[in-house]
Coordinates of C-alpha atoms (C1' of nucleotides) in Angstrom, one line a residue:
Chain A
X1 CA -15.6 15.4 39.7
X2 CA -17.1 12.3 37.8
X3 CA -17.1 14.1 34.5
X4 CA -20.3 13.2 32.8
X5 CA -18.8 11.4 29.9
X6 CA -19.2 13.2 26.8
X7 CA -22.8 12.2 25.6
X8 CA -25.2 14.5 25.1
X9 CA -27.5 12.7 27.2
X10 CA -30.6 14.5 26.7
X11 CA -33.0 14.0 29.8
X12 CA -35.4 11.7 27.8
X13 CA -35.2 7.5 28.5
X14 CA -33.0 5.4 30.9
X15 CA -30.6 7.5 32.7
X16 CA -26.6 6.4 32.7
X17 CA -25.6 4.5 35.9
X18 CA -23.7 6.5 38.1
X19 CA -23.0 3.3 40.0
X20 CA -21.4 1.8 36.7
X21 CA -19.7 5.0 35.5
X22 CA -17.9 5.1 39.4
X23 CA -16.8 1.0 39.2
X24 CA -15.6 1.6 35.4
X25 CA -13.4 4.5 36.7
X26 CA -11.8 2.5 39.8
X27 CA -11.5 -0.5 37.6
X28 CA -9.8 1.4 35.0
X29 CA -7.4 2.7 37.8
X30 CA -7.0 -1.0 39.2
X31 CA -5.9 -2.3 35.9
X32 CA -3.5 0.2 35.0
X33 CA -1.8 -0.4 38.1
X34 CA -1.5 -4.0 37.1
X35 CA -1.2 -4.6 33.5
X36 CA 0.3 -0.7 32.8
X37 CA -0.8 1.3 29.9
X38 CA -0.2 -0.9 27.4
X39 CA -1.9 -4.4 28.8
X40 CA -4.8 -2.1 29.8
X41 CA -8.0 -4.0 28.0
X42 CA -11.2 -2.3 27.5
X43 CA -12.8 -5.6 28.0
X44 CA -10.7 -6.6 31.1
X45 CA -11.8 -3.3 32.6
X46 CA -15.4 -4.3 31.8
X47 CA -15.4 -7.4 33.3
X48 CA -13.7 -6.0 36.2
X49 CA -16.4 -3.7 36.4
X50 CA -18.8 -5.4 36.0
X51 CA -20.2 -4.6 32.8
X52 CA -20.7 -5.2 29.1
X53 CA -17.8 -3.8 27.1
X54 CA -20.0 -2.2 24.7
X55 CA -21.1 -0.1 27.4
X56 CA -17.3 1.6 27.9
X57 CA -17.4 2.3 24.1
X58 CA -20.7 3.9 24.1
X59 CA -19.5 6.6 26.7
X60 CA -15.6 7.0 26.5
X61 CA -14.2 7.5 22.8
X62 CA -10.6 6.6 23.5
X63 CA -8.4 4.8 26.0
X64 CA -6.8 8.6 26.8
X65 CA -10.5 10.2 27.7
X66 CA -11.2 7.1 30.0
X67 CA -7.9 6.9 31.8
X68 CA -8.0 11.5 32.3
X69 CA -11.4 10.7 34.0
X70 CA -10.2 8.2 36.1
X71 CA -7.9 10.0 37.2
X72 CA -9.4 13.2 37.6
X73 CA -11.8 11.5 40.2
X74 CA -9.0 11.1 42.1
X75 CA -7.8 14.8 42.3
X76 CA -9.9 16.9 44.5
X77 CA -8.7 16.6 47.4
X78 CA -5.9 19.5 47.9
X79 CA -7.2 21.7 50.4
X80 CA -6.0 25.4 51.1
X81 CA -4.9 25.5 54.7
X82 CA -3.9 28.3 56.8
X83 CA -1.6 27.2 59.7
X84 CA 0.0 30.3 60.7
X85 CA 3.3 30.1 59.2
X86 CA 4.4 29.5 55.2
X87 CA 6.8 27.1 56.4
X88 CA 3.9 25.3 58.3
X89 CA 1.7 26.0 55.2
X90 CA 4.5 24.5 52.7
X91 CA 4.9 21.7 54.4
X92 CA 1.2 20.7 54.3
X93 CA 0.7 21.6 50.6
X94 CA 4.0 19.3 50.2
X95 CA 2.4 16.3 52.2
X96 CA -0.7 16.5 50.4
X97 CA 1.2 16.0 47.8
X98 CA 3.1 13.2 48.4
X99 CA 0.2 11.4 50.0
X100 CA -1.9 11.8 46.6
X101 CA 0.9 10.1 45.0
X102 CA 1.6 7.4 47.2
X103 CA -0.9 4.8 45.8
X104 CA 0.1 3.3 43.3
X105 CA -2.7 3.4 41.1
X106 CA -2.7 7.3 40.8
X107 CA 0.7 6.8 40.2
X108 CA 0.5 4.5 37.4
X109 CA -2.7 6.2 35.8
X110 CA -1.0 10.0 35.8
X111 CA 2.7 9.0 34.6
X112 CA 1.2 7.1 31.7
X113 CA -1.2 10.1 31.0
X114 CA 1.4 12.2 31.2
X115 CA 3.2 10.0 28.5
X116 CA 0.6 10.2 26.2
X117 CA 0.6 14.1 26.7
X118 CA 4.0 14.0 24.9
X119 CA 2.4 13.2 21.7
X120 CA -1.4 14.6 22.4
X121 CA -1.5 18.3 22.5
X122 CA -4.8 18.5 23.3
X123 CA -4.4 16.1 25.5
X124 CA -1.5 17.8 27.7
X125 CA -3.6 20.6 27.7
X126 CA -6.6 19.2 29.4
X127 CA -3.9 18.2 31.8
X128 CA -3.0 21.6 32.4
X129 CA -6.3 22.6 33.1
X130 CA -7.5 19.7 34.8
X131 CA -4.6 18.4 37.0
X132 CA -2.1 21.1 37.0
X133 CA -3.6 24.2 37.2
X134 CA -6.2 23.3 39.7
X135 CA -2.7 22.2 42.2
X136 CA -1.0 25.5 41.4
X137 CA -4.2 27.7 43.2
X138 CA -2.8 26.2 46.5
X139 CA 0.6 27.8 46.3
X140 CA -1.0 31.0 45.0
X141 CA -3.3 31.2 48.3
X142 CA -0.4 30.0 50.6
X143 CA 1.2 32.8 49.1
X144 CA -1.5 35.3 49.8
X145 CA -1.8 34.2 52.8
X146 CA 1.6 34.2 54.0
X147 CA 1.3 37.9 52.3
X148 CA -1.2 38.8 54.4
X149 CA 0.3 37.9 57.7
X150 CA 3.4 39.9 56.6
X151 CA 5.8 37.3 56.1
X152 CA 6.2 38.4 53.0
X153 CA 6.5 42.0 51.1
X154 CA 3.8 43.1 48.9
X155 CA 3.8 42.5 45.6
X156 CA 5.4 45.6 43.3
X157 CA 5.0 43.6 40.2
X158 CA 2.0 41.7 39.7
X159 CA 3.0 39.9 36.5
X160 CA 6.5 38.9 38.3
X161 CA 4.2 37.2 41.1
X162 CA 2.9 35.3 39.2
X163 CA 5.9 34.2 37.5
X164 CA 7.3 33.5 41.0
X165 CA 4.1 31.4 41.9
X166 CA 4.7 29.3 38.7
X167 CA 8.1 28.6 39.5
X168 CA 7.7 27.7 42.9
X169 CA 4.6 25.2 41.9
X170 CA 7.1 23.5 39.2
X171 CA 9.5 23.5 41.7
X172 CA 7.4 21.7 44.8
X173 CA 5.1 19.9 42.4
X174 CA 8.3 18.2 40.4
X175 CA 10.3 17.5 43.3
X176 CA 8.1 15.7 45.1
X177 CA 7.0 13.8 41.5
X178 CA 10.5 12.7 40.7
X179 CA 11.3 11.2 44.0
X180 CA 8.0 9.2 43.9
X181 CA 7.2 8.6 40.6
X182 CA 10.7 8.1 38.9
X183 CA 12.8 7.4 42.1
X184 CA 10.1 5.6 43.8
X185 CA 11.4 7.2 47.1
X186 CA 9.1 7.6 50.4
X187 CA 8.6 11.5 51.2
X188 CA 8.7 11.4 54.9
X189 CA 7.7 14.1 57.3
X190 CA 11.5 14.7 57.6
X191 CA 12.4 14.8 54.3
X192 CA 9.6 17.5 54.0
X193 CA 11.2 19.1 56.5
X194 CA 14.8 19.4 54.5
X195 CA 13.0 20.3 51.4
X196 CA 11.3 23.2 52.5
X197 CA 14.1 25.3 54.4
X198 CA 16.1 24.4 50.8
X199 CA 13.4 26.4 49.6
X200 CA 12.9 29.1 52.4
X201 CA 16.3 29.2 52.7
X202 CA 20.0 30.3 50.6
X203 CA 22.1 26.8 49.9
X204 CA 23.6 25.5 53.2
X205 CA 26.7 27.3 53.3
X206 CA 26.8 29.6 50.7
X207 CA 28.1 32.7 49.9
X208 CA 26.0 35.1 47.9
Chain B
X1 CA 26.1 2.9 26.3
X2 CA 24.8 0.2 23.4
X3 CA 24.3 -2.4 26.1
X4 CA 24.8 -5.2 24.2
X5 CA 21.9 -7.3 24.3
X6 CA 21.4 -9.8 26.8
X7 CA 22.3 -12.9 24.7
X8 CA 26.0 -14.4 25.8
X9 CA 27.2 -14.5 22.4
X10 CA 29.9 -16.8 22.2
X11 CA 32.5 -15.0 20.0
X12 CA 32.4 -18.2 17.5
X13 CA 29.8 -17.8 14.3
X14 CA 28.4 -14.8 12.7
X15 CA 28.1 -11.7 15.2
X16 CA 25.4 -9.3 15.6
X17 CA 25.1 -6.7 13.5
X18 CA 25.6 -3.7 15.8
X19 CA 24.3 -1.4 13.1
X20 CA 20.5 -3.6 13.7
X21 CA 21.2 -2.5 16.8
X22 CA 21.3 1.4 16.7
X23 CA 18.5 0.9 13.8
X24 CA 16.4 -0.8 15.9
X25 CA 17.2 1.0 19.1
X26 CA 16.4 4.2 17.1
X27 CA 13.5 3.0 15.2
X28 CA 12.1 2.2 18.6
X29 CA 12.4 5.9 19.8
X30 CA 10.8 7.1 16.8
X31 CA 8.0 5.0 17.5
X32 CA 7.3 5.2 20.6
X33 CA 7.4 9.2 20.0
X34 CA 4.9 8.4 17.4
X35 CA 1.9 5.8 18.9
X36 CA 3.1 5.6 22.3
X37 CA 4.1 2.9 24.7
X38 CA 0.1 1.0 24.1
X39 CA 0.5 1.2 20.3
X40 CA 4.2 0.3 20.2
X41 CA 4.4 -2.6 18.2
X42 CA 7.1 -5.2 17.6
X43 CA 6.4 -5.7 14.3
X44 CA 6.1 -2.0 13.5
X45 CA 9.7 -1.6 15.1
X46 CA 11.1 -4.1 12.6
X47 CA 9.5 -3.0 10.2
X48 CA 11.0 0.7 10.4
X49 CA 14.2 -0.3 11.3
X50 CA 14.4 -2.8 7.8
X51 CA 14.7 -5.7 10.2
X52 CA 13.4 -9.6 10.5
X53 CA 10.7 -9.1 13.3
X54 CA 12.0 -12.0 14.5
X55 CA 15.2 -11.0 15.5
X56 CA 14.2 -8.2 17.6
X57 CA 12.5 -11.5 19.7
X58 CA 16.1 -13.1 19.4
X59 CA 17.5 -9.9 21.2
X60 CA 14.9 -8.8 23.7
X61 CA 12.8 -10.8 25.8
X62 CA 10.0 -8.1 26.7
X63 CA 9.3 -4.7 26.2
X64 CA 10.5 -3.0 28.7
X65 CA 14.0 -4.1 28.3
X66 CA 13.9 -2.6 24.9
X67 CA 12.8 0.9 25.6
X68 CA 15.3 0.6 28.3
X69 CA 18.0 0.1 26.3
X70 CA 16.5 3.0 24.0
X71 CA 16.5 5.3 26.1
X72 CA 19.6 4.8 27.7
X73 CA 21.3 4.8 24.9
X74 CA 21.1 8.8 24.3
X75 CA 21.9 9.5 27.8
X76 CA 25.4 9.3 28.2
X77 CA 26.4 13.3 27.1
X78 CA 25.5 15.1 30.1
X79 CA 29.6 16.3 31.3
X80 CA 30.4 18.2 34.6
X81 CA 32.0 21.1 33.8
X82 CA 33.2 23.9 36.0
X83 CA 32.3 27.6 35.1
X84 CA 34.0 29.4 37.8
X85 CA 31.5 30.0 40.4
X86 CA 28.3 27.6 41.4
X87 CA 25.7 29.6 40.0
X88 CA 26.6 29.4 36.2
X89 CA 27.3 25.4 36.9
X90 CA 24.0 25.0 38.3
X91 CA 22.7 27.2 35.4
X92 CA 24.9 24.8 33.3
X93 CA 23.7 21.6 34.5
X94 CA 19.9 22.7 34.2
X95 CA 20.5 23.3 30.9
X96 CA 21.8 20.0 29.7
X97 CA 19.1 18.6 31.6
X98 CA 16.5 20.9 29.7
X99 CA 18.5 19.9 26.0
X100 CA 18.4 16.6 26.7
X101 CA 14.5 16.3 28.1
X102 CA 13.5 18.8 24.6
X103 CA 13.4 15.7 22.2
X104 CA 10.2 14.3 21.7
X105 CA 11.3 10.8 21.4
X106 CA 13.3 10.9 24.8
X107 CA 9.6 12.9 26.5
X108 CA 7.9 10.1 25.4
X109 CA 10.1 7.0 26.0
X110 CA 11.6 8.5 29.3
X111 CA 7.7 9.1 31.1
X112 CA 7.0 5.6 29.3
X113 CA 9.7 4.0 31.3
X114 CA 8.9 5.5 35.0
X115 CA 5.3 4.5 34.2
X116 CA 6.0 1.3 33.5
X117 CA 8.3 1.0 36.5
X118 CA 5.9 2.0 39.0
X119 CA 4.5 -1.5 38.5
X120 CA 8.2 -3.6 38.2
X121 CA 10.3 -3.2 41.1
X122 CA 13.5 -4.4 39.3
X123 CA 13.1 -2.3 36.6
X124 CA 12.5 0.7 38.8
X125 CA 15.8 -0.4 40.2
X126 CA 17.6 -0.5 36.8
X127 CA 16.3 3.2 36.4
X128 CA 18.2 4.5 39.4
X129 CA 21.1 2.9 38.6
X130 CA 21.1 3.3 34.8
X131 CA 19.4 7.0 34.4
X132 CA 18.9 8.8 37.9
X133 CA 22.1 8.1 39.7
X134 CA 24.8 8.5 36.7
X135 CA 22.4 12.4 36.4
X136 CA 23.6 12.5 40.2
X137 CA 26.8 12.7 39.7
X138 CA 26.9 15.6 37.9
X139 CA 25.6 17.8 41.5
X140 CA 28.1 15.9 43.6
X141 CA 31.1 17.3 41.2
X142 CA 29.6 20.5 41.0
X143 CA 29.3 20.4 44.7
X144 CA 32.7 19.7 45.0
X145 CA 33.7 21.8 42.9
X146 CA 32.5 24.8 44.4
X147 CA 33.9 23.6 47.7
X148 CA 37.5 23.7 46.3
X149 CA 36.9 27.2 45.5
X150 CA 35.9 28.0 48.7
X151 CA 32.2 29.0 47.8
X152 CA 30.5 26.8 50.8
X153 CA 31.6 25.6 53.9
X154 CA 33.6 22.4 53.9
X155 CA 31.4 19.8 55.2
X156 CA 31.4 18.0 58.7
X157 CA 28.5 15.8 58.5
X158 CA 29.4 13.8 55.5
X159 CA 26.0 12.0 55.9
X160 CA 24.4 15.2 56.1
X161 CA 26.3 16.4 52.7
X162 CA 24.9 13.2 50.9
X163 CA 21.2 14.2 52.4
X164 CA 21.7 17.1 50.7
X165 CA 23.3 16.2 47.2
X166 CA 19.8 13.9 46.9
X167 CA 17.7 16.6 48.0
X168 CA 19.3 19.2 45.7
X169 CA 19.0 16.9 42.6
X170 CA 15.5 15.6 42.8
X171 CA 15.0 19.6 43.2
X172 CA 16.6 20.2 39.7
X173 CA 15.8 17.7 38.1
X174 CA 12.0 17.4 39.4
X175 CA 11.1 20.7 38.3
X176 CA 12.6 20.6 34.8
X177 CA 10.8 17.6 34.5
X178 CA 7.5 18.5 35.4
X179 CA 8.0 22.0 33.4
X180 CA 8.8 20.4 30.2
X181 CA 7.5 16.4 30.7
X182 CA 3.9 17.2 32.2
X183 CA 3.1 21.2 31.5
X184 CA 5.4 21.1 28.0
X185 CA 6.7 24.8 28.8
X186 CA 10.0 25.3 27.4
X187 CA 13.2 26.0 29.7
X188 CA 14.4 29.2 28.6
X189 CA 17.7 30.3 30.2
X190 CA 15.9 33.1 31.4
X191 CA 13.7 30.8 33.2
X192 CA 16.8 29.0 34.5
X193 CA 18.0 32.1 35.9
X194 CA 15.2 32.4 37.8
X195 CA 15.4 28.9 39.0
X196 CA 18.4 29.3 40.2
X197 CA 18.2 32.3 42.0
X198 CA 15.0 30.3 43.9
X199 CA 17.5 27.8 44.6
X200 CA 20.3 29.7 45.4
X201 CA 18.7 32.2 48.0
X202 CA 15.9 32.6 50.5
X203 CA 12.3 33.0 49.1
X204 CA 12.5 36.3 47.7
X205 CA 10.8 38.6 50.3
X206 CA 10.8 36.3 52.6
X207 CA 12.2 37.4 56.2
X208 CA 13.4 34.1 57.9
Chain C
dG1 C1' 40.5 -21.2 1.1
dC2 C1' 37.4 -24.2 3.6
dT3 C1' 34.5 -25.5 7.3
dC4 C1' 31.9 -24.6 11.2
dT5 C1' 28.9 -21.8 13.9
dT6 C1' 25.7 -18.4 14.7
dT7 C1' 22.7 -14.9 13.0
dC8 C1' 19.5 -13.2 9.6
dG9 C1' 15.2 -12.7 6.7
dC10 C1' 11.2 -14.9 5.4
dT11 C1' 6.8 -17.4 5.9
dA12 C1' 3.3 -19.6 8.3
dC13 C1' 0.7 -20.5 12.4
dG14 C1' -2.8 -20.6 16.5
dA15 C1' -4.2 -17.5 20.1
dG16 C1' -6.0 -13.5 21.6
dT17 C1' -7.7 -8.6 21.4
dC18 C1' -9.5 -5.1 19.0
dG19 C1' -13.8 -2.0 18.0
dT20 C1' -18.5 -2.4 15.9
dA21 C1' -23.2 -4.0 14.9
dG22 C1' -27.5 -6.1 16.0
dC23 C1' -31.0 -7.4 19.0
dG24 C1' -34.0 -8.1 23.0
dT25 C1' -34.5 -6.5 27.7
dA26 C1' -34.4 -3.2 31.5
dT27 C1' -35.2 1.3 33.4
dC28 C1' -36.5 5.8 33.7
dT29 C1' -39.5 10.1 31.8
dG30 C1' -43.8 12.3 30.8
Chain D
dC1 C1' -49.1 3.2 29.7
dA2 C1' -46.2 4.7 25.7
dG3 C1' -41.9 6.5 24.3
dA4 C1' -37.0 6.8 24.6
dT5 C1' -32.6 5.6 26.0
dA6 C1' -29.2 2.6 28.3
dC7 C1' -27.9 -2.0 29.1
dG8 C1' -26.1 -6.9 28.5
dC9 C1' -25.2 -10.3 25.4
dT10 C1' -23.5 -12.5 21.2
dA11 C1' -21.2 -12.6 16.9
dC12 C1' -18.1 -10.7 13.6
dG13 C1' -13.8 -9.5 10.5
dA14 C1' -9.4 -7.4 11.1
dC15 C1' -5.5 -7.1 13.3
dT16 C1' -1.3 -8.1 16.3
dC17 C1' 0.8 -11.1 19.2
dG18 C1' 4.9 -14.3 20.1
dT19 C1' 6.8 -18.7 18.2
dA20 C1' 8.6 -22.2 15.0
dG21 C1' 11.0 -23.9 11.0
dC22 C1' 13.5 -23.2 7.1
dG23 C1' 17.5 -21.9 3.7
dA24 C1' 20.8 -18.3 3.0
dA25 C1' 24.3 -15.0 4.7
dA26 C1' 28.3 -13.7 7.2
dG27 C1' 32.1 -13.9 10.1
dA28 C1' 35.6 -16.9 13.1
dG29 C1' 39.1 -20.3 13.4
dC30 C1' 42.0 -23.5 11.5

DNA sequence: GCTCTTTCGCTACGAGTCGTAGCGTATCTG
DNA sequence: CAGATACGCTACGACTCGTAGCGAAAGAGC
């Protein structure tokens, strides 16, 4: 949601371009797609952009800040749906998904962010609250949903809910991540398709 | 499995010192734990690991080869075992995975790698083959395994078994991946219980 | 043991990027 | 119109890059 950079920006002389803030951004996603986390240049991104280097370093402190935004502006897309069925409603929240991570910008900008995560605490929690958790509130209202149309039993345990909801995130969220971010695998509507009677149903064949 | 680097190496002068190899191989780990894939520097590596810089330049011709080798490198203990029934192997397997994704140096060099290889075709390639598929062995024996014991249906389709070997791994290895690369949650085996359970039964609740 | 071959450590080098400071101009507020 | 802030531009020292050239070290092969 084009995250006002950090600046206090008190109401007072020139305003900040919005125009420049949304070229730095797409620019900053351009060039990690290119050059990677590691070629990425302040000043190639502001001469991509269009603008004077000093400019980036008034308003983003660090390379992480810059690259969260720019990604961030990419992530608020997910909607909630309500097709009738949680198989139906799976299989959207999976496509969405997989269609957020088919260019390969996004995925360029959020496996390096992750990366830096690893070492950043802070950092991997902004992640959390920026990227992940917003994601997980579609399972939790598929779920509802799906509760409320009796496919489901009612909750008994509230806290074990949620625990179910996280799992089931990690699960559709890192499945679909490793087959296109590390695999680099297409996610097709049949593939979907597999995936989500593994998860509405026991293993093929087995025996509990 | 210490590739040895990419030079021929005739076997006629003065070898390679193969303990500059694990020293550089693990003073590149440390480092890349440490300032990340952007502030990874050559000289820096050397430097730790009491080495010429210029014979890391002799030995790899880029960065990516580098890490690759570092990484791959620690890879090579993950062992099929069989438990007795396929729950506690799948439990098993997910735990290995989770002990081997708990080092800092291997969070930060692995989600360095499949960042860098959503930009390099060939090297996204040498992922599969190097990391992903030897990882995908390990469900295919446990498969197996649990066949021979008569704990699933022998197969017909054997296309269909494959389909579902792929879909099962990215599954396992996907959501430990997201849980402890991108959240940072640990994998308790209480939590691996759980996961399993998901994986080995319907959606709890849920009335197909 | 001696020679030959290759690697190793060291130093030096130009090229390029880093992040910052200073300054005049542009743009909006009140 | 006056004040305030952002902008573009230029210049700067500090640093890292990857390479080249050297003498010394360390095995291999006879």
């Amino acid at each position: 949601m084009a995250t006002p950079p950090p600046a206090p920006h008190r109401a007072k002389g020139r305003p900040r371009s919005a125009t420049a803030d949304r070229a730095i951004l797409a620019a900053t996603r351009e060039a990690l797609a290119e050059v990677g986390w590691g070629g990425l240049s302040i000043g190639q991104v502001a001469l991509r952009a269009g603008v004077a280097k000093t400019t980036l370093y008034r308003r983003w402190p660090s390379k992480n800040e810059l690259v969260m935004d720019a990604v961030a502006t990419q992530l608020e897309e997910l909607e909630v749906t309500d097709l009738g069925s949680l198989r139906a409603d799976i299989e959207d929240v999976v496509g969405q998904f997989a269609a957020l991570l088919s260019r390969p910008e996004t995925q360029a900008a959020l496996l390096a962010l992750f990366a830096e995560g690893t070492r950043d605490a802070q950092l991997r929690k902004r992640i959390r609250e920026t990227i992940v958790d917003p994601q997980k509130r579609l399972v939790r209202q598929g779920r509802a949903n799906a509760q409320a149309r009796g496919e489901l039993d009612p909750d008994r345990d509230e806290a074990a809910a949620a625990e179910e909801i996280d799992i089931i995130f990690d699960t559709i969220a890192g499945t679909v991540e490793h087959r296109m971010l590390v695999s680099g695998e297409p996610v097709t509507p049949e593939w979907i398709s597999r995936f989500t009677t593994l998860l509405l149903n026991p293993l093929p064949g087995f025996r509990a």
